[in-house]
Coordinates of C-alpha atoms (C1' of nucleotides) in Angstrom, one line a residue:
Chain A
M1 CA -41.3 5.0 13.3
S2 CA -40.4 6.3 9.9
T3 CA -41.5 4.8 6.6
A4 CA -38.3 5.7 4.9
E5 CA -37.0 3.2 2.4
E6 CA -33.8 2.7 4.4
T7 CA -35.1 2.3 7.9
G8 CA -32.8 3.6 10.6
G9 CA -33.3 7.3 10.8
D10 CA -30.8 8.8 8.3
A11 CA -32.1 11.2 5.7
Q12 CA -29.8 9.6 3.1
P13 CA -28.4 6.1 3.6
W14 CA -24.6 6.7 3.1
G15 CA -24.4 10.3 4.2
E16 CA -21.4 9.6 6.4
V17 CA -19.2 8.8 3.4
T18 CA -17.8 12.2 2.7
P19 CA -16.2 13.0 -0.6
D20 CA -19.1 12.8 -3.0
A21 CA -17.2 10.7 -5.5
A22 CA -16.3 8.2 -2.7
R23 CA -19.9 7.9 -1.8
R24 CA -21.0 7.3 -5.4
L25 CA -18.4 4.6 -5.7
L26 CA -19.5 3.0 -2.5
V27 CA -23.1 3.0 -3.4
A28 CA -22.2 1.5 -6.8
A29 CA -20.2 -1.2 -5.0
V30 CA -23.1 -2.1 -2.7
E31 CA -25.3 -2.6 -5.7
A32 CA -22.8 -4.7 -7.6
F33 CA -21.8 -6.8 -4.6
A34 CA -25.5 -7.5 -3.8
E35 CA -26.3 -8.5 -7.4
R36 CA -23.4 -10.7 -8.2
G37 CA -21.4 -11.2 -5.1
Y38 CA -18.0 -9.7 -4.1
H39 CA -15.8 -12.0 -6.1
A40 CA -17.9 -11.9 -9.3
T41 CA -17.8 -8.1 -9.2
T42 CA -15.0 -6.3 -11.1
T43 CA -13.5 -2.9 -10.2
R44 CA -14.4 -1.9 -13.8
D45 CA -18.0 -2.6 -13.1
I46 CA -18.1 -0.6 -9.9
A47 CA -16.4 2.4 -11.5
G48 CA -18.7 2.2 -14.5
R49 CA -21.8 2.3 -12.3
A50 CA -20.4 5.4 -10.6
G51 CA -19.8 7.0 -14.0
M52 CA -16.0 7.0 -13.6
S53 CA -13.0 5.3 -15.1
P54 CA -11.5 2.2 -13.4
A55 CA -8.6 4.1 -12.1
A56 CA -10.7 6.6 -10.1
L57 CA -11.6 3.9 -7.6
Y58 CA -8.0 3.8 -6.3
I59 CA -8.0 7.5 -5.5
H60 CA -10.6 7.0 -2.8
Y61 CA -10.0 3.3 -1.8
K62 CA -6.8 1.4 -1.5
T63 CA -8.2 -1.9 -2.7
K64 CA -11.5 -3.4 -3.7
E65 CA -11.5 -5.2 -0.3
E66 CA -11.4 -1.8 1.5
L67 CA -14.7 -1.0 -0.2
L68 CA -16.3 -4.1 1.2
H69 CA -14.8 -3.4 4.6
R70 CA -16.2 0.1 4.8
I71 CA -19.6 -1.1 3.6
S72 CA -19.6 -3.9 6.1
R73 CA -18.6 -1.8 9.1
I74 CA -21.0 1.0 8.4
G75 CA -23.8 -1.5 7.8
H76 CA -23.1 -3.4 11.0
E77 CA -23.0 -0.2 13.0
K78 CA -26.3 0.8 11.6
A79 CA -27.8 -2.6 12.5
L80 CA -26.4 -2.4 16.0
D81 CA -27.8 1.1 16.4
I82 CA -31.3 -0.1 15.3
L83 CA -31.2 -2.9 17.8
R84 CA -29.9 -0.7 20.7
T85 CA -32.6 1.9 20.1
A86 CA -35.3 -0.8 20.4
A87 CA -33.6 -2.3 23.4
R88 CA -33.5 1.0 25.2
G89 CA -37.2 1.6 24.6
E90 CA -40.0 1.6 27.2
G91 CA -42.2 -1.2 28.1
G92 CA -41.6 -4.8 29.1
A93 CA -39.2 -7.2 27.5
A94 CA -41.9 -8.5 25.1
D95 CA -42.5 -5.0 23.7
R96 CA -38.8 -4.3 23.3
L97 CA -38.1 -7.7 21.7
A98 CA -41.0 -7.2 19.3
D99 CA -39.7 -3.7 18.4
A100 CA -36.1 -4.9 18.0
V101 CA -37.2 -7.8 15.7
S102 CA -39.6 -5.7 13.6
S103 CA -37.2 -2.8 13.1
F104 CA -34.2 -5.2 12.4
V105 CA -36.3 -7.1 9.9
R106 CA -37.6 -3.9 8.2
W107 CA -34.0 -2.9 7.8
H108 CA -33.0 -6.2 6.2
A109 CA -36.1 -6.3 3.9
G110 CA -36.2 -2.6 2.9
G111 CA -32.4 -2.2 2.5
R112 CA -32.0 -5.7 1.2
T113 CA -29.3 -4.6 -1.2
T114 CA -27.1 -3.3 1.6
A115 CA -28.1 -6.1 4.1
R116 CA -27.2 -8.8 1.6
V117 CA -23.7 -7.5 1.3
V118 CA -23.3 -6.8 5.0
Q119 CA -24.6 -10.3 6.1
Y120 CA -23.4 -12.6 3.3
E121 CA -20.1 -11.3 2.0
L122 CA -18.4 -11.3 5.4
D123 CA -15.9 -14.0 4.7
S124 CA -14.6 -12.3 1.6
L125 CA -12.8 -10.0 4.0
G126 CA -9.2 -10.6 5.1
P127 CA -8.5 -11.8 8.6
D128 CA -8.1 -8.4 10.3
A129 CA -11.2 -6.8 8.8
R130 CA -13.2 -9.9 9.5
A131 CA -12.2 -9.9 13.1
E132 CA -13.3 -6.3 13.5
I133 CA -16.7 -7.1 12.0
L134 CA -17.1 -10.2 14.1
A135 CA -16.7 -8.0 17.2
L136 CA -19.6 -5.9 16.1
R137 CA -21.7 -9.1 15.5
R138 CA -20.9 -10.2 19.1
Q139 CA -22.4 -6.9 20.3
V140 CA -25.5 -7.5 18.2
D141 CA -25.9 -10.9 19.8
A142 CA -25.4 -9.4 23.3
V143 CA -28.2 -6.8 22.8
V144 CA -30.7 -9.4 21.8
R145 CA -29.6 -11.9 24.4
A146 CA -30.0 -9.2 27.1
I147 CA -33.6 -8.5 26.2
I148 CA -34.4 -12.3 26.3
E149 CA -32.6 -12.7 29.6
E150 CA -34.6 -9.8 31.0
G151 CA -37.8 -11.3 29.8
V152 CA -36.9 -14.6 31.4
A153 CA -35.9 -13.0 34.7
A154 CA -39.2 -11.0 34.8
G155 CA -41.2 -14.1 34.2
E156 CA -42.4 -12.7 30.9
F157 CA -40.8 -15.4 28.7
D158 CA -40.5 -19.1 28.9
V159 CA -37.2 -20.1 27.3
L160 CA -35.3 -23.4 27.7
D161 CA -32.0 -22.3 26.0
V162 CA -31.3 -18.6 26.0
H163 CA -28.2 -18.8 23.9
G164 CA -29.7 -21.1 21.3
T165 CA -32.9 -19.0 21.1
T166 CA -30.9 -15.8 20.7
L167 CA -29.0 -17.5 17.8
A168 CA -32.3 -18.6 16.2
V169 CA -33.9 -15.2 16.5
L170 CA -31.0 -13.4 14.9
S171 CA -30.7 -16.1 12.3
L172 CA -34.3 -15.7 11.3
C173 CA -34.0 -11.9 11.0
I174 CA -30.7 -12.0 9.0
D175 CA -31.9 -14.6 6.6
V176 CA -34.6 -12.2 5.5
A177 CA -31.9 -10.5 3.4
R178 CA -31.5 -13.7 1.4
W179 CA -35.1 -14.4 0.4
F180 CA -36.9 -11.1 0.6
N181 CA -38.4 -9.6 -2.6
V182 CA -37.3 -12.6 -4.7
D183 CA -41.0 -13.1 -5.6
G184 CA -42.5 -11.7 -2.5
P185 CA -46.0 -10.4 -1.9
Y186 CA -44.9 -8.9 1.5
T187 CA -43.8 -5.4 2.3
P188 CA -41.0 -4.9 4.8
E189 CA -43.5 -3.7 7.4
E190 CA -45.6 -6.9 7.0
V191 CA -42.6 -9.1 7.4
G192 CA -41.5 -7.1 10.4
A193 CA -44.9 -7.6 12.1
L194 CA -45.1 -11.3 11.1
Y195 CA -41.6 -11.9 12.5
A196 CA -42.2 -10.0 15.7
D197 CA -45.2 -12.2 16.4
L198 CA -43.3 -15.4 15.5
V199 CA -40.4 -14.4 17.8
L200 CA -42.7 -13.7 20.7
R201 CA -44.1 -17.2 20.3
M202 CA -40.6 -18.6 20.2
V203 CA -39.8 -17.1 23.6
G204 CA -43.1 -18.1 25.0
A205 CA -44.3 -14.6 25.7
K206 CA -47.6 -14.3 27.4
P207 CA -50.0 -13.3 24.7
E208 CA -51.7 -10.4 26.4
G209 CA -48.7 -8.0 26.2
A210 CA -48.7 -4.6 27.8
G211 CA -51.3 -2.8 25.7
R212 CA -49.4 -2.6 22.5
R213 CA -50.9 -3.1 19.0
Chain B
M1 CA -32.5 -42.3 13.2
S2 CA -28.9 -42.8 12.2
T3 CA -26.0 -40.9 13.7
A4 CA -24.1 -40.9 10.4
E5 CA -22.1 -37.8 9.7
E6 CA -24.2 -37.0 6.6
T7 CA -27.7 -37.6 7.7
G8 CA -30.1 -38.8 5.1
G9 CA -29.6 -42.6 4.8
D10 CA -26.8 -43.1 2.2
A11 CA -23.9 -45.2 3.2
Q12 CA -21.6 -42.7 1.4
P13 CA -22.8 -39.2 0.6
W14 CA -22.1 -38.9 -3.1
G15 CA -22.5 -42.6 -4.0
E16 CA -24.7 -41.8 -7.0
V17 CA -21.9 -40.0 -8.9
T18 CA -20.5 -42.8 -10.9
P19 CA -17.0 -42.8 -12.4
D20 CA -14.8 -42.7 -9.4
A21 CA -12.7 -39.8 -10.7
A22 CA -15.9 -37.8 -11.3
R23 CA -16.9 -38.3 -7.7
R24 CA -13.6 -37.3 -6.4
L25 CA -13.7 -34.1 -8.4
L26 CA -17.2 -33.3 -7.2
V27 CA -16.3 -33.9 -3.6
A28 CA -13.3 -31.6 -4.0
A29 CA -15.5 -29.0 -5.6
V30 CA -18.0 -29.1 -2.7
E31 CA -15.2 -28.5 -0.3
A32 CA -13.7 -25.7 -2.2
F33 CA -17.0 -24.0 -3.0
A34 CA -18.0 -24.2 0.7
E35 CA -14.7 -22.7 1.9
R36 CA -14.2 -19.9 -0.6
G37 CA -17.4 -19.6 -2.6
Y38 CA -18.0 -20.5 -6.2
H39 CA -16.4 -17.5 -7.9
A40 CA -13.3 -17.5 -5.7
T41 CA -12.7 -21.2 -6.4
T42 CA -10.4 -22.0 -9.4
T43 CA -10.6 -25.1 -11.5
R44 CA -7.0 -25.6 -10.7
D45 CA -7.8 -25.8 -7.0
I46 CA -10.6 -28.3 -7.5
A47 CA -8.4 -30.6 -9.7
G48 CA -5.6 -30.2 -7.2
R49 CA -7.7 -31.3 -4.3
A50 CA -8.8 -34.3 -6.3
G51 CA -5.1 -35.1 -7.1
M52 CA -5.5 -34.5 -10.8
S53 CA -4.3 -32.0 -13.4
P54 CA -6.5 -29.1 -14.3
A55 CA -7.4 -30.6 -17.6
A56 CA -8.8 -33.7 -16.1
L57 CA -11.8 -31.8 -14.8
Y58 CA -13.1 -31.2 -18.4
I59 CA -13.2 -34.9 -19.2
H60 CA -16.0 -35.4 -16.7
Y61 CA -17.7 -32.0 -16.7
K62 CA -18.2 -29.6 -19.5
T63 CA -17.7 -26.5 -17.4
K64 CA -17.1 -25.4 -13.8
E65 CA -20.7 -24.4 -13.7
E66 CA -21.8 -27.9 -14.5
L67 CA -20.1 -29.1 -11.3
L68 CA -22.1 -26.6 -9.2
H69 CA -25.3 -27.5 -11.0
R70 CA -24.8 -31.2 -10.3
I71 CA -23.9 -30.5 -6.6
S72 CA -27.0 -28.3 -6.3
R73 CA -29.4 -30.7 -7.9
I74 CA -28.2 -33.7 -5.9
G75 CA -28.3 -31.7 -2.7
H76 CA -31.7 -30.4 -3.2
E77 CA -33.1 -33.8 -4.1
K78 CA -31.6 -35.2 -0.9
A79 CA -33.1 -32.3 1.2
L80 CA -36.5 -32.9 -0.5
D81 CA -36.2 -36.6 0.3
I82 CA -35.5 -35.9 3.9
L83 CA -38.5 -33.6 4.2
R84 CA -40.9 -36.0 2.3
T85 CA -39.9 -38.9 4.5
A86 CA -40.7 -36.9 7.6
A87 CA -44.0 -35.6 6.1
R88 CA -45.1 -39.2 5.3
G89 CA -44.5 -40.3 8.9
E90 CA -47.1 -41.4 11.4
G91 CA -48.6 -39.2 14.1
G92 CA -50.2 -35.8 14.1
A93 CA -49.0 -32.7 12.2
A94 CA -47.0 -31.6 15.2
D95 CA -45.0 -34.8 15.3
R96 CA -44.4 -34.7 11.6
L97 CA -43.4 -31.1 11.6
A98 CA -41.0 -31.6 14.5
D99 CA -39.5 -34.6 12.6
A100 CA -39.2 -32.6 9.4
V101 CA -37.5 -29.7 11.1
S102 CA -35.1 -31.7 13.2
S103 CA -34.0 -34.0 10.4
F104 CA -33.7 -31.0 7.9
V105 CA -31.7 -29.1 10.5
R106 CA -29.5 -32.1 11.2
W107 CA -28.7 -32.3 7.5
H108 CA -27.8 -28.6 7.3
A109 CA -25.7 -28.8 10.4
G110 CA -24.0 -32.1 9.9
G111 CA -23.4 -31.8 6.2
R112 CA -22.7 -28.1 6.5
T113 CA -20.1 -28.2 3.8
T114 CA -22.6 -29.5 1.3
A115 CA -25.5 -27.5 2.6
R116 CA -23.6 -24.2 2.3
V117 CA -23.0 -24.8 -1.4
V118 CA -26.5 -26.0 -2.0
Q119 CA -28.2 -23.1 -0.2
Y120 CA -25.9 -20.2 -0.9
E121 CA -24.3 -20.5 -4.3
L122 CA -27.6 -20.8 -6.1
D123 CA -27.4 -17.6 -8.1
S124 CA -24.0 -18.4 -9.4
L125 CA -25.9 -20.8 -11.7
G126 CA -27.0 -19.7 -15.2
P127 CA -30.7 -19.0 -15.9
D128 CA -31.6 -22.6 -17.0
A129 CA -29.9 -24.4 -14.2
R130 CA -31.3 -21.9 -11.7
A131 CA -34.8 -22.4 -12.9
E132 CA -34.5 -26.1 -12.5
I133 CA -33.2 -25.8 -8.9
L134 CA -36.0 -23.2 -8.1
A135 CA -38.6 -25.8 -9.1
L136 CA -37.1 -28.2 -6.5
R137 CA -37.2 -25.4 -3.9
R138 CA -40.9 -24.8 -4.6
Q139 CA -41.5 -28.5 -3.9
V140 CA -39.6 -28.2 -0.6
D141 CA -41.8 -25.3 0.3
A142 CA -45.0 -27.2 -0.6
V143 CA -44.0 -30.1 1.6
V144 CA -43.6 -27.9 4.7
R145 CA -46.7 -25.9 3.9
A146 CA -48.8 -29.0 3.6
I147 CA -47.8 -30.2 7.1
I148 CA -48.6 -26.8 8.5
E149 CA -52.0 -26.6 6.7
E150 CA -52.9 -30.0 8.0
G151 CA -52.1 -29.0 11.5
V152 CA -54.3 -25.9 11.1
A153 CA -57.1 -27.9 9.6
A154 CA -56.9 -30.4 12.5
G155 CA -57.0 -27.7 15.1
E156 CA -53.5 -28.7 16.2
F157 CA -51.9 -25.4 15.2
D158 CA -52.7 -21.7 15.6
V159 CA -51.2 -19.9 12.6
L160 CA -52.2 -16.5 11.3
D161 CA -50.3 -16.5 8.0
V162 CA -49.5 -20.0 6.7
H163 CA -47.5 -18.8 3.7
G164 CA -45.4 -16.5 5.8
T165 CA -44.9 -19.0 8.6
T166 CA -43.8 -21.6 6.1
L167 CA -41.3 -19.2 4.7
A168 CA -40.0 -18.4 8.2
V169 CA -39.6 -22.1 9.2
L170 CA -37.7 -22.9 6.1
S171 CA -35.6 -19.8 6.4
L172 CA -34.7 -20.7 10.0
C173 CA -33.6 -24.2 9.0
I174 CA -31.6 -23.1 5.9
D175 CA -29.7 -20.4 7.7
V176 CA -28.2 -23.1 10.0
A177 CA -25.8 -23.8 7.1
R178 CA -24.5 -20.3 7.5
W179 CA -23.7 -20.1 11.2
F180 CA -23.3 -23.7 12.3
N181 CA -19.9 -24.7 13.7
V182 CA -18.4 -21.3 13.4
D183 CA -17.7 -21.4 17.1
G184 CA -20.5 -23.7 18.1
P185 CA -21.0 -25.6 21.3
Y186 CA -23.9 -27.5 19.7
T187 CA -24.1 -30.9 18.0
P188 CA -26.4 -31.2 15.0
E189 CA -28.7 -33.3 17.1
E190 CA -29.0 -30.6 19.7
V191 CA -29.7 -27.9 17.2
G192 CA -32.3 -30.2 15.6
A193 CA -34.1 -30.7 18.9
L194 CA -33.9 -27.0 19.8
Y195 CA -35.3 -25.9 16.4
A196 CA -38.1 -28.5 16.4
D197 CA -39.2 -27.0 19.7
L198 CA -39.0 -23.4 18.5
V199 CA -40.9 -24.3 15.3
L200 CA -43.7 -26.0 17.3
R201 CA -44.0 -22.8 19.3
M202 CA -44.1 -20.7 16.1
V203 CA -47.1 -22.6 14.8
G204 CA -48.8 -22.5 18.2
A205 CA -48.8 -26.3 18.6
K206 CA -50.6 -27.5 21.8
P207 CA -47.7 -28.4 24.1
E208 CA -48.9 -31.9 25.0
G209 CA -48.1 -33.5 21.6
A210 CA -49.2 -37.1 20.9
G211 CA -46.9 -38.9 23.3
R212 CA -43.5 -38.3 21.7
R213 CA -40.4 -36.8 23.4
Chain C
dC1 C1' 2.2 -59.1 -30.3
dG2 C1' 0.0 -55.2 -32.3
dC3 C1' -4.0 -52.2 -32.4
dT4 C1' -7.5 -49.3 -30.4
dC5 C1' -9.5 -46.7 -27.1
dC6 C1' -9.7 -44.2 -22.8
dG7 C1' -8.2 -41.5 -18.9
dC8 C1' -5.1 -38.3 -18.2
dT9 C1' -1.2 -34.8 -18.5
dA10 C1' 1.9 -30.8 -20.1
dA11 C1' 1.7 -26.9 -22.3
dG12 C1' -0.4 -23.1 -23.5
dC13 C1' -4.2 -19.8 -25.7
dG14 C1' -6.9 -15.8 -25.3
dC15 C1' -8.9 -13.1 -22.0
dC16 C1' -9.8 -10.2 -18.3
dC17 C1' -8.6 -9.4 -13.6
dG18 C1' -6.8 -5.9 -9.8
dC19 C1' -4.1 -2.4 -9.8
dT20 C1' -0.5 1.4 -11.5
dC21 C1' 1.3 5.6 -13.6
dA22 C1' 2.1 9.6 -16.5
dG23 C1' -0.3 13.3 -17.8
dC24 C1' -4.4 16.3 -18.3
dT25 C1' -7.9 19.4 -16.5
dT26 C1' -9.7 22.3 -12.9
dC27 C1' -9.6 25.4 -9.2
dG28 C1' -8.4 28.0 -4.9
dG29 C1' -4.6 31.1 -3.0
dC30 C1' -1.8 34.9 -3.6
Chain D
dG1 C1' -2.0 35.6 -14.0
dC2 C1' 0.7 32.0 -12.3
dC3 C1' 1.4 27.8 -9.3
dG4 C1' 0.7 23.7 -6.9
dA5 C1' -2.5 20.5 -5.4
dA6 C1' -6.4 17.5 -6.1
dG7 C1' -9.4 14.6 -9.0
dC8 C1' -9.6 12.1 -12.7
dT9 C1' -8.5 9.6 -17.2
dG10 C1' -6.2 6.5 -21.0
dA11 C1' -3.2 3.2 -21.5
dG12 C1' -1.3 -0.7 -19.9
dC13 C1' 1.4 -4.1 -16.5
dG14 C1' 1.9 -8.7 -14.7
dG15 C1' -0.6 -12.4 -13.6
dG16 C1' -4.0 -15.9 -13.1
dC17 C1' -8.4 -17.3 -15.0
dG18 C1' -11.5 -21.0 -17.6
dC19 C1' -10.8 -23.9 -21.0
dT20 C1' -8.4 -26.5 -25.2
dT21 C1' -5.4 -29.5 -27.6
dA22 C1' -1.7 -32.7 -28.8
dG23 C1' 0.1 -36.6 -27.3
dC24 C1' 1.3 -40.3 -23.8
dG25 C1' 0.8 -44.8 -21.2
dG26 C1' -1.6 -48.8 -20.1
dA27 C1' -5.7 -52.0 -20.2
dG28 C1' -8.7 -54.9 -23.2
dC29 C1' -8.9 -57.8 -27.2
dG30 C1' -8.0 -60.2 -31.5

DNA sequence: CGCTCCGCTAAGCGCCCGCTCAGCTTCGGC
DNA sequence: GCCGAAGCTGAGCGGGCGCTTAGCGGAGCG
């Protein structure tokens, strides 16, 4: 488990965005969208943060919305990757659920700037882009639900409503991006550990665990 | 417990907004802000939904921001009222916490249009208005924390981190406004009951309760 | 009946938005 | 050393924004 600022494994967060200028613009857009919201951010502001003229933006991106779309897709893919890695881990369902929640939460808290845009600016996208992102979100939901279902089947968990509990677990994690660091005395790691414990309680996991922590 | 669409007790939701035209404008603004967000909503749209010309808005409100401020303050006061009513109730801490969560969640789910604006457009407000609203939110936090502290003191709850758990409980409830009804098979009452159960698990409440539900 | 006031509208002001385009610089290929 | 492509800029376009202002119609009142 790394202690990098942006949890998830990459050396640098947006390394996959390839012309350097395009990456600088995208990073600038993430910051601006996170601070003021998509609609309150101007293309002049984004270009200015990247040290470029307003027109430069349109060499690398067709519209302002394409920037949001790219940010959202990359962010969701990373989030999905984090959850899948935890889900594939060793140990019982309780261990894997705790890992998934703590790493997912660490990503939302540590990369709050990114997570905020990814999770809260979704319906500033047009219908096609939104549909694509919603498909990724359904996969996120499926990964978490699968762990919970396995735990129930193995007798590790005591859950009345698997669908509703999955919804609540994800909701809890995602909302970290809204409140974290506003006046917070917690580190991302602390919130991750706290939330892993709370989620294990929510699913009625037997407290003994399998020798972890 | 009423089954009114807008849970909370009022016969009509925005009855306290007094000139009729001002109320119609405010209701129109709530709908528009909830659908598109504050910054993407135009004063022409708000006035249009209220069946008036754009200029009419400025007879009743000084700016577009004042509309958001009024909506946010009234909404937060209602939310606080709901929580305080539950906190003042009879029974042990577990009963009161379950009541608080289920009624708070019912408000967020049933009045999702309002709740969305109240909970997610907060930082479109200017510094003064935001500070006023944040004071209300601190009171919301205090009400929930008090119930949890009482439960811990009475030996009803098993909580490691009262502050963090309070944060998580509120976060869970508030985020209902984001996801509810998107494609939801749940009624507000069902989500309220589900969440009350989950929260009791989070605080480690003894399962027997005091004879309710 | 005439006057005043109030709620509202039609028109529009000044501004800044997303986005475009002609032209400048830079640089690799030959 | 010349050429074309690529990356970027300065200037600016059409349009829609928040908000203002002059004036209209009708209700209340003497």
